[in-house]
mmCIF file of C-alpha atoms and ligand atoms in Angstrom:
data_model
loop_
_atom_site.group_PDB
_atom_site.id
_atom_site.type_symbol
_atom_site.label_atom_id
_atom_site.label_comp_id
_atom_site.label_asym_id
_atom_site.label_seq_id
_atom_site.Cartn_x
_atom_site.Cartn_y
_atom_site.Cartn_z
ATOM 1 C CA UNK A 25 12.781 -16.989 -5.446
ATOM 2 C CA UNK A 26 15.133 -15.832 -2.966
ATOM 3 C CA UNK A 27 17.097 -12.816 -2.454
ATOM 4 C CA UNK A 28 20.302 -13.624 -4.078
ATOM 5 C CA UNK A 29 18.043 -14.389 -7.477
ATOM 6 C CA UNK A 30 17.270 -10.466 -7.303
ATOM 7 C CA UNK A 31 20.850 -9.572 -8.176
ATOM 8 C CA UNK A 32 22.119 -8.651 -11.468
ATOM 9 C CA UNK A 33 25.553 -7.910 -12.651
ATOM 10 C CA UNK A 34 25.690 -4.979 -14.749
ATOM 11 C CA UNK A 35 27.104 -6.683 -17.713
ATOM 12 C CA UNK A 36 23.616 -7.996 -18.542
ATOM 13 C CA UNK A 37 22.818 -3.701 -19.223
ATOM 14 C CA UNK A 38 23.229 -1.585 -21.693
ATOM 15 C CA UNK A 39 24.350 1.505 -20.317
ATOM 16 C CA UNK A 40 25.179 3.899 -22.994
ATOM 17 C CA UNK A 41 21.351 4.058 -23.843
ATOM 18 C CA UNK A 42 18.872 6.694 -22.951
ATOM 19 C CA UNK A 43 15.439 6.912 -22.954
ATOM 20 C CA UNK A 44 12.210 7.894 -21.241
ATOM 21 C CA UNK A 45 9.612 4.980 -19.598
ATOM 22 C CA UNK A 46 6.213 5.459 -17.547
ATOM 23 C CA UNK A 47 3.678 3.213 -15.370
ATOM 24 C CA UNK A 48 0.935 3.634 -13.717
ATOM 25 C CA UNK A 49 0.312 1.973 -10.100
ATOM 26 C CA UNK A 50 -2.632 1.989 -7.734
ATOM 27 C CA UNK A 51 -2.845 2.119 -3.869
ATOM 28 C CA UNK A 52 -3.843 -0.511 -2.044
ATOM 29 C CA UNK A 53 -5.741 -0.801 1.300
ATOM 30 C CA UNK A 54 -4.579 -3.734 3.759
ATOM 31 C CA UNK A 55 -7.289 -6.237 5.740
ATOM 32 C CA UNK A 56 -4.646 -7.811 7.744
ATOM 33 C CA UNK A 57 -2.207 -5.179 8.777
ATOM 34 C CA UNK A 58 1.852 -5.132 8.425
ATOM 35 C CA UNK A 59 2.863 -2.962 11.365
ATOM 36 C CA UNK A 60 6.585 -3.460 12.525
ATOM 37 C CA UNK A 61 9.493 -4.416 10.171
ATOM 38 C CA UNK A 62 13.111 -5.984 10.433
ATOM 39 C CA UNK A 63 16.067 -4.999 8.387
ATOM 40 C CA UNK A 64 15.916 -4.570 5.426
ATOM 41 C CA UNK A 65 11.416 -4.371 4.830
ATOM 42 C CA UNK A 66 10.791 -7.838 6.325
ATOM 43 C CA UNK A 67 7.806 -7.644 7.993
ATOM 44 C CA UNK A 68 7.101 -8.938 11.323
ATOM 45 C CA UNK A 69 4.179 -10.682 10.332
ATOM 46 C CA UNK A 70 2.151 -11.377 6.717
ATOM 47 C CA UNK A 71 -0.802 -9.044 5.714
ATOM 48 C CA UNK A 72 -3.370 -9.184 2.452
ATOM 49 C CA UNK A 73 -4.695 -6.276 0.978
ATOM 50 C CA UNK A 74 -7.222 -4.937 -1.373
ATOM 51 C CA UNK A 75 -5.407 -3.274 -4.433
ATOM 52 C CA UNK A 76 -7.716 0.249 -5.643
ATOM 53 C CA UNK A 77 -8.767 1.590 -9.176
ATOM 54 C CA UNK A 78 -9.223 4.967 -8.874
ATOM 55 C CA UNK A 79 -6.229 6.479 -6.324
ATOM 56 C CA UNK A 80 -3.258 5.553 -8.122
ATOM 57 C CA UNK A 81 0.885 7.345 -9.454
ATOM 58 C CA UNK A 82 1.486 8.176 -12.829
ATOM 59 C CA UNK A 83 5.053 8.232 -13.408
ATOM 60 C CA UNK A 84 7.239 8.911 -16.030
ATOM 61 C CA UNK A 85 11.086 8.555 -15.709
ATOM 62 C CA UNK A 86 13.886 9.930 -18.484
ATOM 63 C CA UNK A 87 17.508 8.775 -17.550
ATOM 64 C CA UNK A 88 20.523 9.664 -19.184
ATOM 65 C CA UNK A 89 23.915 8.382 -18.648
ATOM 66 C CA UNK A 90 25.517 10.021 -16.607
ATOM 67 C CA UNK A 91 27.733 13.155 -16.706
ATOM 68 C CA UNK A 92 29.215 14.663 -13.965
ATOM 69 C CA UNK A 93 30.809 12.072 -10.925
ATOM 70 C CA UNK A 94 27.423 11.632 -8.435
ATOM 71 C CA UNK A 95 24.443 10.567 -10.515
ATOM 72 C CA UNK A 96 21.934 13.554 -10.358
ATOM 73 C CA UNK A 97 17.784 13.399 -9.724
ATOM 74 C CA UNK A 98 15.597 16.431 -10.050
ATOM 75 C CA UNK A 99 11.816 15.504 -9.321
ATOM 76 C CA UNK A 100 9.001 16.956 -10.320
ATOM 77 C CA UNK A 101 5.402 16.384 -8.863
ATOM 78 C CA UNK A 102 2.340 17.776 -10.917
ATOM 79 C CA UNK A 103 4.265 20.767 -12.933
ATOM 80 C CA UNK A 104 6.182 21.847 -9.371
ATOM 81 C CA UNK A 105 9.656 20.786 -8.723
ATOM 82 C CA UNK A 106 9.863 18.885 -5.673
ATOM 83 C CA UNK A 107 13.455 18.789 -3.946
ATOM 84 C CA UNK A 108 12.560 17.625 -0.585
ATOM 85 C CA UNK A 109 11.304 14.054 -2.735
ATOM 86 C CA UNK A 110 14.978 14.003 -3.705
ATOM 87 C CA UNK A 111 16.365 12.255 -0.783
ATOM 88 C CA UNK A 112 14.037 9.478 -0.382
ATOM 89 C CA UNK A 113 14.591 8.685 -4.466
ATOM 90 C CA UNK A 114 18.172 8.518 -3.731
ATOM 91 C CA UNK A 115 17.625 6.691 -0.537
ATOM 92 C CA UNK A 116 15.571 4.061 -2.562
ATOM 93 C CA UNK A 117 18.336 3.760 -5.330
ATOM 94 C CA UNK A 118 21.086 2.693 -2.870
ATOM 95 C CA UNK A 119 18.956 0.331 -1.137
ATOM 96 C CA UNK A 120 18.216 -1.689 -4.309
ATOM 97 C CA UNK A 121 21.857 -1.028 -6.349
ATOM 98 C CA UNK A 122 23.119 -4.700 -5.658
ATOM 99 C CA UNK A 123 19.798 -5.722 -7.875
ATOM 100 C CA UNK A 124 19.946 -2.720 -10.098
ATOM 101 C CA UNK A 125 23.540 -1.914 -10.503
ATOM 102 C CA UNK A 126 23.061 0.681 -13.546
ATOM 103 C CA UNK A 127 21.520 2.845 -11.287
ATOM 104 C CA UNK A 128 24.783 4.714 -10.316
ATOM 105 C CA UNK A 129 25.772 5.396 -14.025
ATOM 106 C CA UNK A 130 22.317 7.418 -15.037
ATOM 107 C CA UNK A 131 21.051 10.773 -14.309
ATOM 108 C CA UNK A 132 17.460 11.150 -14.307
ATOM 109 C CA UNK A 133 14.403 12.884 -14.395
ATOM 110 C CA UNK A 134 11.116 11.817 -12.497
ATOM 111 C CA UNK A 135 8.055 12.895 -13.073
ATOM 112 C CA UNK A 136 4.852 11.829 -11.208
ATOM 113 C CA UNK A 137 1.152 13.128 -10.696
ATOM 114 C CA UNK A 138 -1.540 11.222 -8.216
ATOM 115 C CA UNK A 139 -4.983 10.930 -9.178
ATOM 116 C CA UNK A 140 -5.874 11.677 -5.573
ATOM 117 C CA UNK A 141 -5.518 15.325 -4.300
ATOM 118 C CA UNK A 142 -2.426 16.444 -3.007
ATOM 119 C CA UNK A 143 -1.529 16.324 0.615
ATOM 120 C CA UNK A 144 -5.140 14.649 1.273
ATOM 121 C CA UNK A 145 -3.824 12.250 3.322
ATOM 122 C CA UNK A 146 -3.833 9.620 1.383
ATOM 123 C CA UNK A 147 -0.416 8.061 1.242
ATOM 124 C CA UNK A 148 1.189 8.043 -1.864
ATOM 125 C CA UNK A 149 4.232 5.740 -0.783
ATOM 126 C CA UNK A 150 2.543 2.910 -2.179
ATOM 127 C CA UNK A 151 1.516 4.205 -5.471
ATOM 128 C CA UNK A 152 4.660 6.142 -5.534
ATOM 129 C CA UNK A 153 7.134 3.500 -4.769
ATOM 130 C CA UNK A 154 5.693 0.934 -7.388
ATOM 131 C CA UNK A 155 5.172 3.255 -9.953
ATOM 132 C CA UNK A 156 8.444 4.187 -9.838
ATOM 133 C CA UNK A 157 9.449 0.308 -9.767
ATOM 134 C CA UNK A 158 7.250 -0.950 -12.861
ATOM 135 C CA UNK A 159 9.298 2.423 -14.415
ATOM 136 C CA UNK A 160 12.752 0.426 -13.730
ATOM 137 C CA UNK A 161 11.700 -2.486 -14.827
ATOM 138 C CA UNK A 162 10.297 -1.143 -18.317
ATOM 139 C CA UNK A 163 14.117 1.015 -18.149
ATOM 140 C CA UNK A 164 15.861 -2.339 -17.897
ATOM 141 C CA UNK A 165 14.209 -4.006 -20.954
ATOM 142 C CA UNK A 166 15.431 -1.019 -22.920
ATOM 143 C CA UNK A 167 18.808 -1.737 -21.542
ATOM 144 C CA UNK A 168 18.635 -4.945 -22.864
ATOM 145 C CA UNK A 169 17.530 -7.254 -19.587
ATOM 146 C CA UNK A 170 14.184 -9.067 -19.218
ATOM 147 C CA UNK A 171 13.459 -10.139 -15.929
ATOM 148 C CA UNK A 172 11.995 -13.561 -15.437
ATOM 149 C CA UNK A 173 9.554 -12.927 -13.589
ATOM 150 C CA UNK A 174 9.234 -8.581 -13.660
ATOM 151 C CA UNK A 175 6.118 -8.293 -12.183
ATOM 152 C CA UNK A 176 7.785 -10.099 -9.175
ATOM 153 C CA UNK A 177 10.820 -8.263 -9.208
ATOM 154 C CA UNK A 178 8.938 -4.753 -9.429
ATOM 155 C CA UNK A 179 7.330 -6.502 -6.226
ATOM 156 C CA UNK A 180 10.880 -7.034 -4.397
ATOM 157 C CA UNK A 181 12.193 -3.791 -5.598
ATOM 158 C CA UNK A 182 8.949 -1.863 -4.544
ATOM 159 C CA UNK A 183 9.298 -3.414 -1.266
ATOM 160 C CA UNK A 184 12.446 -1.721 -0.751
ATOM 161 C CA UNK A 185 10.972 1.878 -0.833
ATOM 162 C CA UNK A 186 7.993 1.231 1.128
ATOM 163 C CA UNK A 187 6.780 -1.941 2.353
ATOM 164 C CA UNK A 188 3.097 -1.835 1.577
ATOM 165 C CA UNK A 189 3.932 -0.636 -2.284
ATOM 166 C CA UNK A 190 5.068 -4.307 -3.029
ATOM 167 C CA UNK A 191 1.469 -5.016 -3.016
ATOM 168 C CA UNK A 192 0.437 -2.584 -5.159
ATOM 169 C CA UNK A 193 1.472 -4.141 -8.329
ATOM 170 C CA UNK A 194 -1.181 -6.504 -8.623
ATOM 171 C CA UNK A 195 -4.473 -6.344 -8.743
ATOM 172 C CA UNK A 196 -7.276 -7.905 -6.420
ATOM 173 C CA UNK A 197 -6.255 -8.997 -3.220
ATOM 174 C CA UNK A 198 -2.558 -9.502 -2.548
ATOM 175 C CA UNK A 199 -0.400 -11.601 0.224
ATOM 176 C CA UNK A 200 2.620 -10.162 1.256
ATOM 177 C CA UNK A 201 5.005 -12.287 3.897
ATOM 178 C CA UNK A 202 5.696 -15.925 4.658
ATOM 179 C CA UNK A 203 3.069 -17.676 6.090
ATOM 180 C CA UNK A 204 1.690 -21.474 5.844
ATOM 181 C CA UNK A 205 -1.656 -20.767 4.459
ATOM 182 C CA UNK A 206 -0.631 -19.012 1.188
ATOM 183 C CA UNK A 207 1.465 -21.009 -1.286
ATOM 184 C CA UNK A 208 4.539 -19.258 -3.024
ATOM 185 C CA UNK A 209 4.038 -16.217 -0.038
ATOM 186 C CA UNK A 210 7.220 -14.876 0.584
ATOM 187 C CA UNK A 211 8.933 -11.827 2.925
ATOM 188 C CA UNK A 212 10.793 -10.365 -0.412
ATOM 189 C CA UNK A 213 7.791 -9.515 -2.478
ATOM 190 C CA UNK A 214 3.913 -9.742 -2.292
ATOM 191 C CA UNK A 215 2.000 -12.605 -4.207
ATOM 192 C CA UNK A 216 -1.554 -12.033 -5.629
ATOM 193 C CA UNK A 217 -4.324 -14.237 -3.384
ATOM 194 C CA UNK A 218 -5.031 -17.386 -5.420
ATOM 195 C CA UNK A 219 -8.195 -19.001 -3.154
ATOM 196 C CA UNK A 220 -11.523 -19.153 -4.917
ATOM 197 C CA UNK A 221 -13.145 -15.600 -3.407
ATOM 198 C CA UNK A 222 -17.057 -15.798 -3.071
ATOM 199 C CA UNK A 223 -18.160 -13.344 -5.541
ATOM 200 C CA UNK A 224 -19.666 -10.970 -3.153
ATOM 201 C CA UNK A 225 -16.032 -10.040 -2.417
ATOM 202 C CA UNK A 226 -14.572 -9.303 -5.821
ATOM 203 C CA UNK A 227 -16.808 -6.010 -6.785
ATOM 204 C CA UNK A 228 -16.148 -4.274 -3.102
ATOM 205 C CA UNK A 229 -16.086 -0.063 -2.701
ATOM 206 C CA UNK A 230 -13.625 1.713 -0.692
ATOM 207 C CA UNK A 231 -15.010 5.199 0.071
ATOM 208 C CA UNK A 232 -12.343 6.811 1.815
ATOM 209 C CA UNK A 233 -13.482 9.723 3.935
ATOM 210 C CA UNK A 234 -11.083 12.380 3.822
ATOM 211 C CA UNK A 235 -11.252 13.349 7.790
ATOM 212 C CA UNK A 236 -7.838 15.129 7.895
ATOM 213 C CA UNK A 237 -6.178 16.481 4.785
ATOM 214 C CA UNK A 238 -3.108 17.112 5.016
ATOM 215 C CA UNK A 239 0.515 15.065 6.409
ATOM 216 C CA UNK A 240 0.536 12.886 9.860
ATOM 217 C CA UNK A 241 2.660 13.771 12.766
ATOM 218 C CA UNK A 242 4.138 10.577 12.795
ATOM 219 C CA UNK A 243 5.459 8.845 10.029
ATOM 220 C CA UNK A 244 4.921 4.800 9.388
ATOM 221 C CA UNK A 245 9.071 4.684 9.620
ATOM 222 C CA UNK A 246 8.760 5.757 12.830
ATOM 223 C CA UNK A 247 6.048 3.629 13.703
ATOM 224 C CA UNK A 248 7.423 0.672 12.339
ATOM 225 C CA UNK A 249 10.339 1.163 14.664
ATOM 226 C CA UNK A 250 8.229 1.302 17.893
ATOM 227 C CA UNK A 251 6.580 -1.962 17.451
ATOM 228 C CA UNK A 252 10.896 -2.897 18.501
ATOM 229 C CA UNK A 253 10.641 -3.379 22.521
ATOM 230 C CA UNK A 254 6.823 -3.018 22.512
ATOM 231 C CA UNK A 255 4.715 -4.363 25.181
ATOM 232 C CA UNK A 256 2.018 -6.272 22.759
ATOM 233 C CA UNK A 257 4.182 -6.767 20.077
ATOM 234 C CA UNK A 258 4.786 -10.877 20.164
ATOM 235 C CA UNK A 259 1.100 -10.839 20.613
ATOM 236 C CA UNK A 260 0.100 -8.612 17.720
ATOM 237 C CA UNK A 261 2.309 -10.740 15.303
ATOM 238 C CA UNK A 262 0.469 -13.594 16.403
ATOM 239 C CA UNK A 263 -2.950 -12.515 15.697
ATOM 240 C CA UNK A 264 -2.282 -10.797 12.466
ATOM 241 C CA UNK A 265 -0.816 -14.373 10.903
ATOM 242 C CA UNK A 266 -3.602 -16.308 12.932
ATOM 243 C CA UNK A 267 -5.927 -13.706 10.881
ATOM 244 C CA UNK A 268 -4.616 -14.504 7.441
ATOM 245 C CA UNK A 269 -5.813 -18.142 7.522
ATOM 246 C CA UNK A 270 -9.148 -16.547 9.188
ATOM 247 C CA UNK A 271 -9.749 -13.950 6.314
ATOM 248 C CA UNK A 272 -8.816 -16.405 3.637
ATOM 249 C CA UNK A 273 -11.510 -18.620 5.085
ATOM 250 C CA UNK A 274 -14.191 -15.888 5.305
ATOM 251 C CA UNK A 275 -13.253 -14.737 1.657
ATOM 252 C CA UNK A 276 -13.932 -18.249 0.551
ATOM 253 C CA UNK A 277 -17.144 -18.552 2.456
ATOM 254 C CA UNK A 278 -18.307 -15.401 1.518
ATOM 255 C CA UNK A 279 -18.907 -14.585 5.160
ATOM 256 C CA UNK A 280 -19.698 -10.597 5.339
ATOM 257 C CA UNK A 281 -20.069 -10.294 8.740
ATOM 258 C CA UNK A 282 -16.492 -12.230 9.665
ATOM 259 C CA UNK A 283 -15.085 -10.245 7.256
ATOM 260 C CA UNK A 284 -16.395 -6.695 9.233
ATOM 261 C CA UNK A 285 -15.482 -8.222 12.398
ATOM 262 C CA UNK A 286 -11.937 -9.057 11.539
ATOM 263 C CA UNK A 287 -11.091 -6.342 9.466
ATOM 264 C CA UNK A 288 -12.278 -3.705 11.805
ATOM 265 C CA UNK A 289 -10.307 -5.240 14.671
ATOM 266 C CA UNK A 290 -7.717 -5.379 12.135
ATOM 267 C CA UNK A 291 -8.000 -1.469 12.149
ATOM 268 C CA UNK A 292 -8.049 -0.733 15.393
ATOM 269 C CA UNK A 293 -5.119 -3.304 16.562
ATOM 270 C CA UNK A 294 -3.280 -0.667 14.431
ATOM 271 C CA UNK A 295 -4.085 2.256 15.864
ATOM 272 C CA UNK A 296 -3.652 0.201 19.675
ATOM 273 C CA UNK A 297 -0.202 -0.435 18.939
ATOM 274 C CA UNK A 298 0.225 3.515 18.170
ATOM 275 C CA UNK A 299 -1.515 4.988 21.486
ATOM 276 C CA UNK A 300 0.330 1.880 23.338
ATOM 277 C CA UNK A 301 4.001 2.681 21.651
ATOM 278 C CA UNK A 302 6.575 4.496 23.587
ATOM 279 C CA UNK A 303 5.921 7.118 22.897
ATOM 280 C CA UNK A 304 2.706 7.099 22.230
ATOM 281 C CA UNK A 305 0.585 8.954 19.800
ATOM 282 C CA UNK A 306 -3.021 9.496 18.523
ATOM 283 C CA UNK A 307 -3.338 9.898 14.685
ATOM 284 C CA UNK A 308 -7.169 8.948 14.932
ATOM 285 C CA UNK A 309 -8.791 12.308 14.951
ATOM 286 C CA UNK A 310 -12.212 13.408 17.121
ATOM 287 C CA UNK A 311 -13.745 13.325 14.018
ATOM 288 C CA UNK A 312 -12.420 9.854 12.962
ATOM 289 C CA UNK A 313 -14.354 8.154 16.022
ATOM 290 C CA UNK A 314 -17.456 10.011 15.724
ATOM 291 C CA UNK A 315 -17.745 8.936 12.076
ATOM 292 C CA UNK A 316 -16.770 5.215 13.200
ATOM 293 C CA UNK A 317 -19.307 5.236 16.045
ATOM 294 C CA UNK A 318 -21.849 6.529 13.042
ATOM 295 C CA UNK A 319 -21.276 3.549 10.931
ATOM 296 C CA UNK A 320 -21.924 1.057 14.124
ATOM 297 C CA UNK A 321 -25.226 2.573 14.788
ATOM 298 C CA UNK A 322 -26.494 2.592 10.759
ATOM 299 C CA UNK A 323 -25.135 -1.084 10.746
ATOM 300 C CA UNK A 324 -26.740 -1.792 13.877
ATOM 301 C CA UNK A 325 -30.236 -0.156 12.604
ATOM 302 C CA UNK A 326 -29.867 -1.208 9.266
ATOM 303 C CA UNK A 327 -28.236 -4.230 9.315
ATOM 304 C CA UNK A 328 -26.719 -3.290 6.096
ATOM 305 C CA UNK A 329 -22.626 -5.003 5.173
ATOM 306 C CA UNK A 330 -20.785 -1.610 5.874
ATOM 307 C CA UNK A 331 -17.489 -1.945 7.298
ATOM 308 C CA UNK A 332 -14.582 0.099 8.043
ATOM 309 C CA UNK A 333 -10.518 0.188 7.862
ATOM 310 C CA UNK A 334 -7.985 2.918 9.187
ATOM 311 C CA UNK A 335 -4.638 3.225 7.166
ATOM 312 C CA UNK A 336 -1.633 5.062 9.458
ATOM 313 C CA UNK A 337 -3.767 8.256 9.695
ATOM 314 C CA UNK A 338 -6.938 10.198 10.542
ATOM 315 C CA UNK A 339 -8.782 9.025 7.108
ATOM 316 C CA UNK A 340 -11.304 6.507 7.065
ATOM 317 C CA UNK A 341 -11.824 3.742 4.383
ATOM 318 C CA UNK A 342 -15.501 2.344 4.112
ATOM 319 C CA UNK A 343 -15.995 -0.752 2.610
ATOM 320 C CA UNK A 344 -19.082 -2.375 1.529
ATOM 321 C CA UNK A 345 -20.048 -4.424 -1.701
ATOM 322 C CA UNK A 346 -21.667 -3.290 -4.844
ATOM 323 C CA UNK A 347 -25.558 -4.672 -3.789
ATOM 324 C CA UNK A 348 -25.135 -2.338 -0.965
ATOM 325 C CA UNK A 349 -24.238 0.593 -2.434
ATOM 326 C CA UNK A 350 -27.673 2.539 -3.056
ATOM 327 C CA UNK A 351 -28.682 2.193 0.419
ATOM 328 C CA UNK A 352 -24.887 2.756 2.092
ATOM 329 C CA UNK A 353 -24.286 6.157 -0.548
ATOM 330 C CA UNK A 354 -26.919 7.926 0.353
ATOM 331 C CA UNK A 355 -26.083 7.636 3.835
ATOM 332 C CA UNK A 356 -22.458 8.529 3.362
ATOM 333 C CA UNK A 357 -23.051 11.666 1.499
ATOM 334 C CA UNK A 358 -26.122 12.848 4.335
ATOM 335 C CA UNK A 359 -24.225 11.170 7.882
ATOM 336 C CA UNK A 360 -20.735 11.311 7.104
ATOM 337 C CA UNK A 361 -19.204 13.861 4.546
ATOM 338 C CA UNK A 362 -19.961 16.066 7.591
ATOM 339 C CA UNK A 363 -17.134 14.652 9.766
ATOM 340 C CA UNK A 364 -14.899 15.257 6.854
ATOM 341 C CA UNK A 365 -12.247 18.241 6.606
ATOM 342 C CA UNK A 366 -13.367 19.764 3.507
ATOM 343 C CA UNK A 367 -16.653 17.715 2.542
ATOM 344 C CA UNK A 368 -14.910 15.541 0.639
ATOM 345 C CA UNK A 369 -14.611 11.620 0.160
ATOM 346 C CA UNK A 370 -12.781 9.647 -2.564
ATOM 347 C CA UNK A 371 -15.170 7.083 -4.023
ATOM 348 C CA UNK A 372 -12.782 4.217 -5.341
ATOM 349 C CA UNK A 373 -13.138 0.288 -5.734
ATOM 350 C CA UNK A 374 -11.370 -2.914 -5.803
ATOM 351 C CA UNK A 375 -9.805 -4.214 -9.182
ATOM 352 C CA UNK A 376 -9.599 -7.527 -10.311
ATOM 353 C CA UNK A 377 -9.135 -7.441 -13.918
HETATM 354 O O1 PMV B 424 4.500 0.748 3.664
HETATM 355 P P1 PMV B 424 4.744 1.506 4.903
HETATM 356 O O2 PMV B 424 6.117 1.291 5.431
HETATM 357 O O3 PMV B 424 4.402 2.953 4.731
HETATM 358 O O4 PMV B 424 3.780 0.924 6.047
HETATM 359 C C1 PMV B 424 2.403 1.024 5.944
HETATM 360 C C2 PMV B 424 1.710 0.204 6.943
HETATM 361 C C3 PMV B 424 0.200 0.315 6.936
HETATM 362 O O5 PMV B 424 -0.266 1.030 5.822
HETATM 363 C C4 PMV B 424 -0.289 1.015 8.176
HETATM 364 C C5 PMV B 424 -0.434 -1.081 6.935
HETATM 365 C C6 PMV B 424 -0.288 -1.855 5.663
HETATM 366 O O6 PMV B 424 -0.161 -3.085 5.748
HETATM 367 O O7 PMV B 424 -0.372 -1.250 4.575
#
């Protein structure tokens, strides 16, 4: 599909009808990273991610047409109302009007719990943002328009909010951005992973170690942004798409220790590009490298398939596969938890159902 296949005249909506709608989305973690964007959320090269079980946004949205001239949004996270959510909501709603015109004629009311702790520093954009798009796609069938495709176009309109959230609504691992080794893959929306993936793959944890709880000093807009006029950038693109073909073929192969090697360097490409941005910055804290120089010793000693990522933040994600896990938990909760903030890890998985 392409963009102009997104847009919807208004006619097709019903928009003297109220009515309340909720979904629930999950975070994902990416292999192959997107870091840098063009106008408006292409990325500046593909990535494939892992989509989680247990971190995910509930959301429920009422709307109402509207009554006074502006359309109104009050938020509410948890119980609390949250104002200073307001303006990204509204920012989110202009972008994607020209594909969800009824937008301007409702008043609504949003809201959303995570299943992960508050400010833990685990982003909720992704959750957030597709939640919030599988909500306007369920509000559109009420108004009387079925999408062709809606898990697609909660894909494209996820995108809008936050990038990395238009992989969150599927499960498994996900494509998103053009590339020649993934049929169908597209810059508008993400595309689940069709390739046959050696079992060993489909039943992996994600322990994320909760290093630093709490919000980063930079955030991934800005980040995104410095990749423009950046030293390594044409380089970085490069190797991130020449990595998608290479992780498709170690996910085929089953290949566990490709799959540490890449993702890993994955990882820290990421947090390169930050420390070599101008300006720079650091959101790897001492703690972060400590645990990561932790896991290469226990893999070195042990020999055992545990592997790291880093999302934009201090927080680590450890991934390993299910035969793994009686030795790798263990030393988690006695070598790690220490280097965490408050003790505290998140123990989630992949889903494939
Ligand atoms: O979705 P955004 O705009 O918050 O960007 C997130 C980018 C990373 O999480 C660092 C990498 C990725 O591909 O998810």
């Amino acid at each position: 599909m392409i963009e102009k296949d997104f847009i919807t005249p208004l006619s097709v909506f019903d928009i003297a009808l109220q009515g309340e709608v909720s979904a629930q989305s999950p975070s994902n973690i990416a292999l192959v990273k997107y870091w840098g964007k063009k106008d408006p959320q292409i990325p500046t090269n593909p990535s494939i991610s892992y989509t989680l079980t247990k971190s995910f946004t509930e959301t429920t949205l009422k709307f109402n047409p509207k009554k006074g001239e502006a359309a109104h949004i009050k938020v509410y996270l948890d119980e609390n109302k949250e104002d200073t959510f307001v303006p990204k909501i509204k920012k989110f709603f202009d972008r994607i009007a020209p594909y969800a015109p009824y937008l301007n004629h409702y008043d609504f009311e949003l809201r959303t719990h995570n299943s992960f702790p508050h400010s833990s520093g685990i982003a909720s954009s992704a959750s957030g943002m597709s939640a919030l798009s599988k909500c306007l796609i369920d509000m559109e069938e009420k108004l009387g328009y079925t999408a062709e495709m809606p898990t697609q176009r909660a894909s494209f309109l996820s995108r809008l909010g936050s990038g990395s959230a238009c992989r969150s609504v599927y499960n498994g691992l996900v494509n998103w951005g053009k590339n020649e080794y993934v049929t169908d893959s597209s810059d508008l929306y993400a595309t689940p992973l069709k390739t046959e993936i050696n079992p060993v793959f489909k039943t992996f944890h994600d322990t994320i170690l909760l290093i630093h709880e709490g919000s980063k000093t930079v955030s991934s807009t800005v980040g995104h942004n410095l990749m423009n006029n950046h030293p390594y950038a044409e380089a970085r693109f490069k190797e991130a798409y020449n990595n998608i073909a290479k992780l498709i073929n170690i996910l085929e192969f089953g290949d566990l220790e490709g799959f540490g090697q890449l993702v890993e360097h994955e990882a820290l490409s990421l947090h390169a590009m930050m420390m070599t941005s101008n300006p720079a910055f650091i959101l790897m804290k001492p703690n972060t490298v400590a645990a990561l120089e932790k896991v290469w010793t226990f893999r070195k000693e042990t020999k055992q398939p545990l592997f790291f990522t880093l999302d934009a933040g201090a927080n680590i994600h450890l991934l390993y596969p299910e035969e793994a896990e009686k030795i790798i938990k263990p030393f988690i909760a006695n070598e790690l938890l220490v280097f965490c903030q408050n003790g505290k890890a998140i123990y989630d998985q992949v889903n494939f159902d």
